[in-house]
């Protein structure tokens, strides 16, 4: 039931790469390299999103106890427990507030009636306090459910499953709301005049998709060695692939809803957001997001043969993780105009540096619990039971 | 690669809380008992008094609808309370309300099928019928609302000598296609699902008339393996086709509002928030029908407490998404710093129609929170009451969206109040009569629980579920 060697060997490598990347990134921030702060924010939002998305998936799994969740459960639980690291990595952003957020600079705010109106919400102390509150909520649910889930393995205590279910329901509410407002604060307020009420949902869904794709990639990779080889059959790949397709479609639905409504209304308060993101070379990024975030995975994941092919499924999942980074980049960096991109290297060092640390912390967390949850309460599989007569189930009751 | 046996031994399976033990169908069923119990409702001779009374009430409301529509056709839409600026009024509120109700049926029959949720089996048939009837009621309103309803077919892009072509950039067009597709796919899905049951009824019917009627409708079904194979393939295909419709139809209805730039309408959250509201109202309606139905026909062994509990949970969840939508709307109205959006929100809450907003929050946000308590969601009386509140609440929500945004938008000089007339109420209550009449006819003349799927469930579980 141990974590496979291959995954554990990642820890030192990731730690070294992460530390080196972080040092380079912090140096860039300190020296005031153009684009260093937007790059840092982009990397931060992406990796924090992996944690938040994992947490939402884990809570969903505790609430529903669905059959598809077992093989990826430990990965999403470990992902959720990376959030304390992200809280620490939030600190550099506080120093870059004035560079990143126009509303944090009094020179911008005074004389602008709308920004003055937003002052009670968009101001530096409240922004920091809110972020700390968000993280407090997330870390509470991540660690509480994580600990209980391991305890459930050890004791098989029914009451724990009930508690987890309650935490799942309450946690989904609390985390969805806090993640929504985190998306407003961290990303939407980069353009303080712009607003979109679907934005929080869209970004949160993207986070869930990214975390799910990462978990599927890892679980599929580990599926041909113990202990996961017992839990993942070709049909399970099929379920995971279908679910990934569902997430891709929900994300695309939310993104398209926002686009269509803003495009058709074409009013000056809203449409500049898209104009900025489709001007110059950003057009190519926008097209790449459209193709690789929706069109290609959609077409591929429709086919059963693709979903049941382990290598292909891993490839699609990895593609989705990468394209989540691209989408986060496209959401954040154009907001800061020409200064946004600056040099390219800070974006890479930030993404790899924060990512290295994230992966190291993730693997460390992963190795602390058995990779396959053995105390998974199964009765819900009544509901999940297949209408195909001989559907493969991971867990079967024995009474 | 698969070590099912080894894993089985390792997994400790703790028994879950008691509600999980309530089976999907009551134990001790055989194929024959399923055929007999469900089929007898249809094949019985004569009519029960309760059913006749219900149909009589429903039918008299339908006659009210006939009167209201006749008067409308004679005098025009002026008989309604609509005016400038409130050009939409009850007709559009009712359209959105009815079409929303239909969504639960499609979700139950298509999405839960693809998700392999066995509990859908006993409720999918009448939920699908409910969808069809709700769509029929909904589709009437945009047509009645037209100044010249006889030309409604101009919405169809067909070659004509007028050299006339519809405006494809208008959400009204999208609506037409969305509702037409929805109605068509729902009808097909429902009918295909009925075929094996119609054959069962044909074989069991005593009178020649029933035998011939069901014989024609069952399209020569003999129950051969080839038939079943094709039936299964087609049924899954239709389920996959119907699934996007659960989301697309109400998204397009939300575009009717959100594409416009009226304060309170142009909000990007509208599509998912409308879809959640549709599922919310739809499940409320399924429960409103299912609870008395199972009691009257003693179907508690097929529509078990498990079904009611699961539907209550879906209702609670979708209600929370709706509440999320309200929070986003309120926050964004302030955050935008836009005076029109700001005033619209204040006007919604404390303006002349503020009491409707209050009722909406009470019915859609406050009351459904009772469903968190197991004791309440397993009590059929409470559940029925909450479903009723939600049905009202979702109607109020559409009232708030349609009326409060239109009656006071940008220019105070063009503000006006909206007062519905007797004919507005008569038309709305009339469609309730139409809906109820169709439901009463359906439960008497067609099996309202799928016989074939219930038999399959009995087979899979070996007659002893759990």
Coordinates of N, CA and C in Angstrom, one line a residue, chain A residues 186-386:
Chain A
X186 N -7.8 38.1 -6.5 CA -6.5 37.9 -7.1 C -6.5 38.2 -8.5
X187 N -7.5 37.8 -9.3 CA -7.4 37.9 -10.7 C -8.3 39.0 -11.3
X188 N -9.6 39.0 -10.9 CA -10.6 39.9 -11.5 C -10.2 41.4 -11.2
X189 N -9.7 41.6 -10.0 CA -9.5 43.0 -9.6 C -8.2 43.6 -10.2
X190 N -7.5 42.7 -11.0 CA -6.4 43.3 -11.8 C -6.9 44.4 -12.7
X191 N -8.1 44.2 -13.3 CA -8.7 45.2 -14.1 C -9.9 45.7 -13.2
X192 N -9.7 46.7 -12.4 CA -10.7 47.0 -11.4 C -12.0 47.6 -11.9
X193 N -12.0 48.0 -13.1 CA -13.3 48.5 -13.7 C -14.1 47.4 -14.2
X194 N -13.5 46.3 -14.5 CA -14.2 45.2 -15.2 C -14.9 44.2 -14.2
X195 N -16.0 43.6 -14.6 CA -16.6 42.6 -13.7 C -17.4 41.6 -14.5
X196 N -17.5 40.5 -14.0 CA -18.2 39.4 -14.6 C -18.7 38.5 -13.5
X197 N -20.0 38.3 -13.4 CA -20.5 37.5 -12.2 C -20.2 36.0 -12.3
X198 N -19.9 35.6 -13.5 CA -19.6 34.1 -13.7 C -18.1 33.8 -13.5
X199 N -17.4 34.9 -13.3 CA -15.9 34.7 -13.3 C -15.4 33.8 -12.2
X200 N -16.0 33.9 -11.0 CA -15.5 33.1 -9.9 C -15.8 31.6 -10.2
X201 N -17.0 31.3 -10.7 CA -17.4 30.0 -11.0 C -16.4 29.4 -12.1
X202 N -16.2 30.2 -13.1 CA -15.3 29.8 -14.2 C -13.9 29.5 -13.8
X203 N -13.3 30.4 -13.0 CA -12.0 30.1 -12.5 C -11.9 28.9 -11.6
X204 N -13.0 28.8 -10.7 CA -13.0 27.6 -9.8 C -13.1 26.3 -10.5
X205 N -13.9 26.3 -11.5 CA -14.1 25.1 -12.4 C -12.8 24.8 -13.0
X206 N -12.1 25.8 -13.5 CA -10.7 25.6 -14.1 C -9.8 24.9 -13.1
X207 N -9.9 25.4 -11.9 CA -9.0 24.8 -10.8 C -9.3 23.4 -10.6
X208 N -10.6 23.0 -10.6 CA -11.0 21.6 -10.4 C -10.5 20.8 -11.6
X209 N -10.7 21.3 -12.8 CA -10.3 20.6 -13.9 C -8.8 20.3 -13.9
X210 N -8.0 21.3 -13.5 CA -6.5 21.1 -13.5 C -6.1 20.1 -12.5
X211 N -6.7 20.2 -11.3 CA -6.4 19.3 -10.2 C -6.8 17.8 -10.6
X212 N -8.0 17.7 -11.2 CA -8.5 16.4 -11.6 C -7.6 15.8 -12.7
X213 N -7.2 16.6 -13.6 CA -6.3 16.1 -14.7 C -5.0 15.6 -14.1
X214 N -4.4 16.4 -13.2 CA -3.2 16.0 -12.5 C -3.3 14.6 -11.8
X215 N -4.4 14.5 -11.0 CA -4.7 13.3 -10.3 C -4.9 12.1 -11.2
X216 N -5.6 12.4 -12.3 CA -5.8 11.3 -13.3 C -4.5 10.9 -13.9
X217 N -3.7 11.9 -14.3 CA -2.4 11.5 -14.9 C -1.5 10.7 -13.9
X218 N -1.5 11.1 -12.7 CA -0.7 10.3 -11.7 C -1.3 8.9 -11.4
X219 N -2.6 8.9 -11.2 CA -3.2 7.6 -10.9 C -3.1 6.7 -12.1
X220 N -3.2 7.2 -13.3 CA -3.1 6.3 -14.5 C -1.6 5.8 -14.6
X221 N -0.7 6.7 -14.3 CA 0.7 6.3 -14.4 C 1.0 5.2 -13.4
X222 N 0.4 5.4 -12.2 CA 0.7 4.4 -11.1 C -0.2 3.1 -11.2
X223 N -1.0 3.1 -12.2 CA -2.0 2.0 -12.3 C -1.5 0.7 -12.7
X224 N -0.3 0.6 -13.1 CA 0.2 -0.7 -13.5 C 1.2 -1.3 -12.5
X225 N 1.1 -0.7 -11.3 CA 2.0 -1.2 -10.2 C 1.1 -1.2 -8.9
X226 N 1.5 -2.0 -8.0 CA 0.7 -2.0 -6.7 C 0.9 -0.7 -6.0
X227 N -0.1 -0.2 -5.3 CA -1.4 -0.9 -5.0 C -2.5 -0.5 -6.0
X228 N -2.3 0.4 -6.8 CA -3.4 0.9 -7.6 C -3.8 0.0 -8.7
X229 N -2.9 -1.0 -9.1 CA -3.3 -1.9 -10.2 C -4.6 -2.7 -9.8
X230 N -4.8 -2.8 -8.5 CA -6.0 -3.5 -8.1 C -7.3 -2.6 -8.3
X231 N -7.1 -1.4 -8.3 CA -8.3 -0.5 -8.2 C -8.6 0.1 -9.6
X232 N -7.7 0.1 -10.5 CA -8.0 0.7 -11.8 C -8.0 -0.3 -12.9
X233 N -9.2 -0.5 -13.4 CA -9.4 -1.4 -14.5 C -9.7 -0.6 -15.8
X234 N -9.7 -1.2 -16.9 CA -9.9 -0.3 -18.1 C -11.3 0.4 -18.0
X235 N -12.2 -0.2 -17.3 CA -13.5 0.5 -17.2 C -13.4 1.7 -16.3
X236 N -12.5 1.6 -15.3 CA -12.3 2.7 -14.4 C -11.6 3.9 -15.2
X237 N -10.7 3.5 -16.1 CA -10.1 4.6 -16.9 C -11.2 5.3 -17.7
X238 N -12.1 4.5 -18.2 CA -13.2 5.0 -19.0 C -14.0 6.0 -18.2
X239 N -14.3 5.7 -16.9 CA -15.0 6.6 -16.0 C -14.3 7.9 -15.8
X240 N -13.0 7.7 -15.5 CA -12.1 8.9 -15.2 C -12.1 9.8 -16.5
X241 N -11.9 9.1 -17.6 CA -11.9 9.9 -18.9 C -13.2 10.6 -19.1
X242 N -14.3 10.0 -18.9 CA -15.6 10.6 -19.1 C -15.8 11.8 -18.1
X243 N -15.3 11.6 -16.9 CA -15.5 12.7 -15.9 C -14.6 13.9 -16.4
X244 N -13.4 13.6 -16.9 CA -12.5 14.6 -17.4 C -13.2 15.4 -18.5
X245 N -13.9 14.6 -19.4 CA -14.6 15.2 -20.5 C -15.7 16.1 -19.9
X246 N -16.4 15.7 -18.9 CA -17.5 16.5 -18.3 C -16.9 17.8 -17.7
X247 N -15.7 17.7 -17.0 CA -15.1 18.9 -16.5 C -14.7 19.9 -17.6
X248 N -14.2 19.3 -18.7 CA -13.8 20.1 -19.8 C -15.0 20.9 -20.4
X249 N -16.1 20.1 -20.5 CA -17.3 20.7 -21.1 C -17.9 21.8 -20.2
X250 N -17.9 21.5 -18.8 CA -18.5 22.5 -17.9 C -17.6 23.8 -18.0
X251 N -16.3 23.6 -18.0 CA -15.4 24.8 -18.1 C -15.7 25.6 -19.4
X252 N -15.8 24.8 -20.5 CA -16.0 25.5 -21.8 C -17.4 26.2 -21.8
X253 N -18.4 25.6 -21.2 CA -19.7 26.2 -21.1 C -19.6 27.5 -20.3
X254 N -18.9 27.5 -19.2 CA -18.9 28.7 -18.4 C -18.1 29.8 -19.1
X255 N -17.0 29.4 -19.8 CA -16.1 30.4 -20.5 C -16.9 30.9 -21.7
X256 N -17.6 30.0 -22.4 CA -18.4 30.5 -23.5 C -19.5 31.4 -23.1
X257 N -20.2 31.1 -22.0 CA -21.3 31.9 -21.6 C -20.8 33.4 -21.3
X258 N -19.6 33.5 -20.6 CA -19.1 34.8 -20.4 C -18.8 35.5 -21.7
X259 N -18.1 34.7 -22.6 CA -17.7 35.4 -23.9 C -18.9 35.8 -24.7
X260 N -19.9 35.0 -24.8 CA -21.0 35.3 -25.7 C -21.8 36.5 -25.1
X261 N -22.0 36.6 -23.8 CA -22.7 37.7 -23.2 C -22.0 39.0 -23.3
X262 N -20.7 38.9 -23.2 CA -19.9 40.2 -23.2 C -19.7 40.6 -24.7
X263 N -19.5 39.7 -25.5 CA -19.4 40.0 -27.0 C -20.7 40.6 -27.5
X264 N -21.8 40.0 -27.2 CA -23.0 40.4 -27.8 C -23.5 41.8 -27.2
X265 N -23.2 42.0 -25.9 CA -23.6 43.3 -25.4 C -22.7 44.4 -25.9
X266 N -21.4 44.1 -26.0 CA -20.4 45.0 -26.6 C -20.4 46.4 -26.0
X267 N -20.4 46.4 -24.6 CA -20.4 47.7 -24.0 C -19.0 48.0 -23.4
X268 N -18.8 49.3 -23.3 CA -17.4 49.7 -23.0 C -16.9 49.3 -21.6
X269 N -17.9 49.0 -20.7 CA -17.4 48.6 -19.4 C -16.8 47.1 -19.4
X270 N -17.2 46.4 -20.4 CA -16.9 44.9 -20.4 C -16.0 44.5 -21.5
X271 N -16.2 45.0 -22.7 CA -15.6 44.3 -23.8 C -14.1 44.5 -23.9
X272 N -13.5 45.6 -23.2 CA -12.1 45.7 -23.3 C -11.3 44.5 -22.7
X273 N -11.9 43.8 -21.8 CA -11.3 42.6 -21.2 C -10.9 41.6 -22.3
X274 N -11.8 41.4 -23.2 CA -11.5 40.5 -24.3 C -10.7 41.1 -25.4
X275 N -10.9 42.4 -25.6 CA -10.1 43.1 -26.7 C -8.6 43.0 -26.3
X276 N -8.3 43.2 -25.0 CA -6.9 43.1 -24.6 C -6.4 41.7 -24.8
X277 N -7.2 40.8 -24.5 CA -6.7 39.4 -24.6 C -6.8 38.8 -26.0
X278 N -7.2 39.6 -26.9 CA -7.2 39.1 -28.3 C -6.5 40.0 -29.2
X279 N -5.7 40.9 -28.6 CA -4.9 41.9 -29.4 C -3.5 41.3 -29.6
X280 N -2.9 41.6 -30.8 CA -1.5 41.3 -31.0 C -1.3 39.8 -30.9
X281 N -0.2 39.4 -30.3 CA 0.1 38.0 -30.2 C -0.8 37.2 -29.2
X282 N -1.5 38.0 -28.4 CA -2.5 37.3 -27.5 C -3.5 36.5 -28.3
X283 N -3.8 36.9 -29.5 CA -4.7 36.1 -30.3 C -4.3 34.7 -30.4
X284 N -3.0 34.4 -30.5 CA -2.5 33.0 -30.7 C -2.7 32.3 -29.4
X285 N -2.5 33.0 -28.3 CA -2.7 32.3 -27.0 C -4.2 32.0 -26.8
X286 N -5.1 32.9 -27.2 CA -6.5 32.7 -27.1 C -6.9 31.5 -28.0
X287 N -6.4 31.5 -29.2 CA -6.7 30.3 -30.1 C -6.2 29.0 -29.5
X288 N -5.0 29.1 -28.9 CA -4.4 27.9 -28.3 C -5.3 27.4 -27.2
X289 N -5.8 28.3 -26.4 CA -6.7 27.9 -25.3 C -8.0 27.3 -25.8
X290 N -8.5 27.9 -26.8 CA -9.7 27.3 -27.4 C -9.5 25.9 -28.0
X291 N -8.4 25.7 -28.6 CA -8.1 24.4 -29.3 C -7.7 23.4 -28.2
X292 N -6.8 23.7 -27.4 CA -6.2 22.7 -26.5 C -7.0 22.5 -25.2
X293 N -7.7 23.6 -24.8 CA -8.5 23.5 -23.5 C -9.8 22.9 -23.8
X294 N -10.3 23.0 -25.0 CA -11.6 22.5 -25.3 C -11.7 21.5 -26.5
X295 N -11.4 22.1 -27.7 CA -11.7 21.3 -28.9 C -11.0 19.9 -28.9
X296 N -9.7 19.9 -28.8 CA -8.9 18.7 -28.9 C -9.3 17.7 -27.8
X297 N -9.2 18.0 -26.5 CA -9.6 17.1 -25.5 C -11.1 16.6 -25.7
X298 N -11.9 17.5 -26.1 CA -13.3 17.1 -26.3 C -13.5 16.0 -27.3
X299 N -12.8 16.3 -28.5 CA -13.0 15.3 -29.5 C -12.3 13.9 -29.1
X300 N -11.2 14.0 -28.5 CA -10.5 12.8 -28.1 C -11.3 12.0 -27.0
X301 N -11.8 12.7 -26.0 CA -12.4 12.0 -24.9 C -13.8 11.5 -25.2
X302 N -14.3 11.8 -26.3 CA -15.6 11.2 -26.7 C -15.4 9.7 -26.9
X303 N -14.2 9.3 -27.4 CA -14.1 7.9 -27.8 C -13.7 7.0 -26.7
X304 N -14.4 5.9 -26.6 CA -14.1 5.0 -25.5 C -12.7 4.4 -25.7
X305 N -12.3 4.1 -26.9 CA -11.0 3.5 -27.1 C -9.9 4.4 -26.6
X306 N -10.1 5.7 -26.7 CA -9.1 6.7 -26.2 C -9.0 6.6 -24.7
X307 N -10.2 6.7 -24.1 CA -10.3 6.7 -22.6 C -9.7 5.5 -22.0
X308 N -9.8 4.3 -22.7 CA -9.4 3.1 -22.1 C -7.9 2.8 -22.4
X309 N -7.3 3.7 -23.2 CA -5.9 3.6 -23.5 C -5.1 4.4 -22.5
X310 N -4.3 3.6 -21.6 CA -3.7 4.3 -20.5 C -2.7 5.4 -20.9
X311 N -1.9 5.1 -21.9 CA -0.9 6.1 -22.4 C -1.6 7.4 -22.9
X312 N -2.6 7.2 -23.7 CA -3.4 8.3 -24.3 C -4.0 9.1 -23.2
X313 N -4.6 8.4 -22.2 CA -5.3 9.1 -21.2 C -4.3 10.0 -20.4
X314 N -3.1 9.4 -20.1 CA -2.1 10.2 -19.4 C -1.7 11.4 -20.3
X315 N -1.6 11.2 -21.6 CA -1.1 12.3 -22.4 C -2.2 13.4 -22.4
X316 N -3.5 13.1 -22.5 CA -4.5 14.1 -22.5 C -4.5 14.8 -21.1
X317 N -4.4 14.0 -20.1 CA -4.4 14.7 -18.7 C -3.3 15.7 -18.6
X318 N -2.1 15.2 -19.0 CA -0.9 16.1 -19.0 C -1.2 17.4 -19.8
X319 N -1.7 17.2 -21.0 CA -2.0 18.3 -21.9 C -3.0 19.3 -21.1
X320 N -3.9 18.7 -20.4 CA -4.9 19.6 -19.7 C -4.2 20.4 -18.6
X321 N -3.3 19.7 -17.9 CA -2.6 20.5 -16.8 C -1.8 21.6 -17.4
X322 N -1.1 21.4 -18.5 CA -0.3 22.4 -19.2 C -1.2 23.5 -19.7
X323 N -2.3 23.2 -20.2 CA -3.2 24.2 -20.8 C -3.9 25.0 -19.8
X324 N -4.1 24.4 -18.6 CA -4.6 25.1 -17.4 C -3.6 26.3 -17.1
X325 N -2.3 25.9 -17.2 CA -1.3 27.0 -16.9 C -1.4 28.1 -18.0
X326 N -1.6 27.6 -19.2 CA -1.7 28.6 -20.3 C -2.9 29.5 -20.1
X327 N -4.0 28.9 -19.7 CA -5.2 29.7 -19.5 C -5.1 30.7 -18.4
X328 N -4.4 30.2 -17.3 CA -4.2 31.1 -16.1 C -3.3 32.3 -16.6
X329 N -2.3 32.0 -17.4 CA -1.4 33.0 -17.9 C -2.2 34.0 -18.7
X330 N -3.1 33.5 -19.6 CA -3.9 34.4 -20.4 C -4.9 35.2 -19.6
X331 N -5.4 34.7 -18.5 CA -6.3 35.5 -17.7 C -5.6 36.6 -17.0
X332 N -4.3 36.4 -16.6 CA -3.7 37.3 -15.7 C -2.8 38.3 -16.4
X333 N -1.8 37.8 -17.2 CA -0.8 38.6 -17.7 C -1.2 39.7 -18.6
X334 N -2.1 39.5 -19.5 CA -2.5 40.6 -20.4 C -3.1 41.8 -19.6
X335 N -3.7 41.5 -18.4 CA -4.3 42.6 -17.7 C -3.3 43.7 -17.4
X336 N -2.1 43.4 -17.3 CA -1.1 44.5 -17.0 C -0.5 45.1 -18.2
X337 N -1.1 44.9 -19.3 CA -0.7 45.6 -20.5 C 0.7 45.2 -21.0
X338 N 1.4 46.1 -21.7 CA 2.7 45.7 -22.3 C 3.7 45.3 -21.2
X339 N 3.5 45.9 -20.0 CA 4.5 45.6 -18.9 C 4.2 44.2 -18.4
X340 N 3.1 43.6 -18.8 CA 2.7 42.3 -18.2 C 3.8 41.3 -18.5
X341 N 4.1 41.2 -19.8 CA 5.0 40.1 -20.2 C 6.4 40.3 -19.8
X342 N 6.9 41.5 -20.1 CA 8.3 41.8 -19.8 C 9.2 40.8 -20.4
X343 N 10.1 40.3 -19.5 CA 11.0 39.2 -20.0 C 10.3 37.9 -19.8
X344 N 10.6 36.9 -20.6 CA 10.0 35.6 -20.6 C 10.5 34.8 -19.4
X345 N 11.8 34.9 -19.1 CA 12.3 33.9 -18.1 C 11.6 34.0 -16.7
X346 N 11.2 35.2 -16.2 CA 10.5 35.2 -14.9 C 9.3 34.3 -14.9
X347 N 8.6 34.3 -16.0 CA 7.4 33.4 -16.1 C 7.7 32.0 -15.9
X348 N 8.8 31.6 -16.6 CA 9.2 30.2 -16.5 C 9.8 29.8 -15.1
X349 N 10.7 30.7 -14.6 CA 11.2 30.4 -13.3 C 10.1 30.3 -12.3
X350 N 9.2 31.3 -12.3 CA 8.1 31.3 -11.3 C 7.3 30.0 -11.4
X351 N 6.9 29.7 -12.7 CA 6.0 28.5 -12.8 C 6.8 27.2 -12.3
X352 N 8.0 27.1 -12.7 CA 8.8 25.9 -12.3 C 9.2 26.0 -10.9
X353 N 9.6 27.1 -10.4 CA 10.0 27.3 -9.0 C 8.9 27.0 -8.0
X354 N 7.8 27.7 -8.2 CA 6.7 27.4 -7.3 C 6.2 25.9 -7.5
X355 N 6.2 25.5 -8.8 CA 5.8 24.2 -9.1 C 6.6 23.1 -8.4
X356 N 8.0 23.3 -8.4 CA 8.9 22.4 -7.8 C 8.6 22.2 -6.3
X357 N 8.4 23.3 -5.7 CA 8.1 23.3 -4.2 C 6.7 22.6 -4.0
X358 N 5.8 23.0 -4.9 CA 4.4 22.4 -4.7 C 4.5 20.9 -4.9
X359 N 5.2 20.4 -5.9 CA 5.3 19.0 -6.2 C 6.0 18.3 -5.0
X360 N 7.1 18.9 -4.5 CA 7.8 18.3 -3.4 C 6.9 18.1 -2.2
X361 N 6.2 19.2 -1.9 CA 5.3 19.1 -0.7 C 4.2 18.1 -0.9
X362 N 3.7 18.1 -2.1 CA 2.6 17.2 -2.5 C 3.1 15.7 -2.3
X363 N 4.3 15.4 -2.8 CA 4.8 14.0 -2.7 C 5.0 13.7 -1.3
X364 N 5.5 14.6 -0.5 CA 5.7 14.4 0.9 C 4.4 14.0 1.6
X365 N 3.4 14.8 1.3 CA 2.0 14.5 1.8 C 1.5 13.2 1.3
X366 N 1.7 12.9 0.1 CA 1.2 11.7 -0.5 C 1.8 10.4 0.2
X367 N 3.0 10.5 0.5 CA 3.7 9.4 1.1 C 3.3 9.1 2.5
X368 N 2.5 10.0 3.1 CA 2.1 9.8 4.5 C 0.9 9.0 4.7
X369 N 0.2 8.6 3.6 CA -1.0 7.8 3.8 C -1.0 6.6 2.8
X370 N -1.6 5.5 3.0 CA -1.7 4.5 2.0 C -2.3 5.0 0.7
X371 N -1.7 4.6 -0.4 CA -2.2 5.2 -1.7 C -3.6 4.8 -2.1
X372 N -4.0 3.7 -1.6 CA -5.4 3.3 -1.9 C -6.2 3.3 -0.6
X373 N -7.3 4.1 -0.5 CA -8.0 4.2 0.7 C -8.7 2.8 0.9
X374 N -8.5 2.2 2.0 CA -9.0 0.9 2.2 C -10.3 0.9 3.0
X375 N -10.6 2.0 3.7 CA -11.8 2.1 4.4 C -12.9 2.8 3.7
X376 N -12.8 2.8 2.4 CA -13.8 3.5 1.6 C -15.2 2.9 1.8
X377 N -16.1 3.7 2.4 CA -17.5 3.1 2.6 C -18.1 2.9 1.2
X378 N -18.6 1.7 1.1 CA -19.1 1.4 -0.3 C -20.6 1.5 -0.5
X379 N -21.5 1.5 0.5 CA -22.9 1.3 0.1 C -23.4 2.2 -1.0
X380 N -22.8 3.4 -1.1 CA -23.3 4.2 -2.2 C -23.2 3.6 -3.6
X381 N -22.3 2.6 -3.6 CA -22.2 1.9 -4.9 C -23.5 1.2 -5.3
X382 N -24.4 1.1 -4.5 CA -25.8 0.7 -4.9 C -26.2 1.6 -6.0
X383 N -26.1 2.9 -5.7 CA -26.5 3.9 -6.6 C -25.6 3.9 -7.9
X384 N -24.3 3.8 -7.6 CA -23.4 3.9 -8.7 C -23.3 2.6 -9.5
X385 N -24.0 1.6 -9.0 CA -23.9 0.3 -9.7 C -24.3 0.4 -11.1
X386 N -23.7 -0.4 -11.9 CA -23.8 -0.3 -13.3 C -25.1 -0.9 -13.8

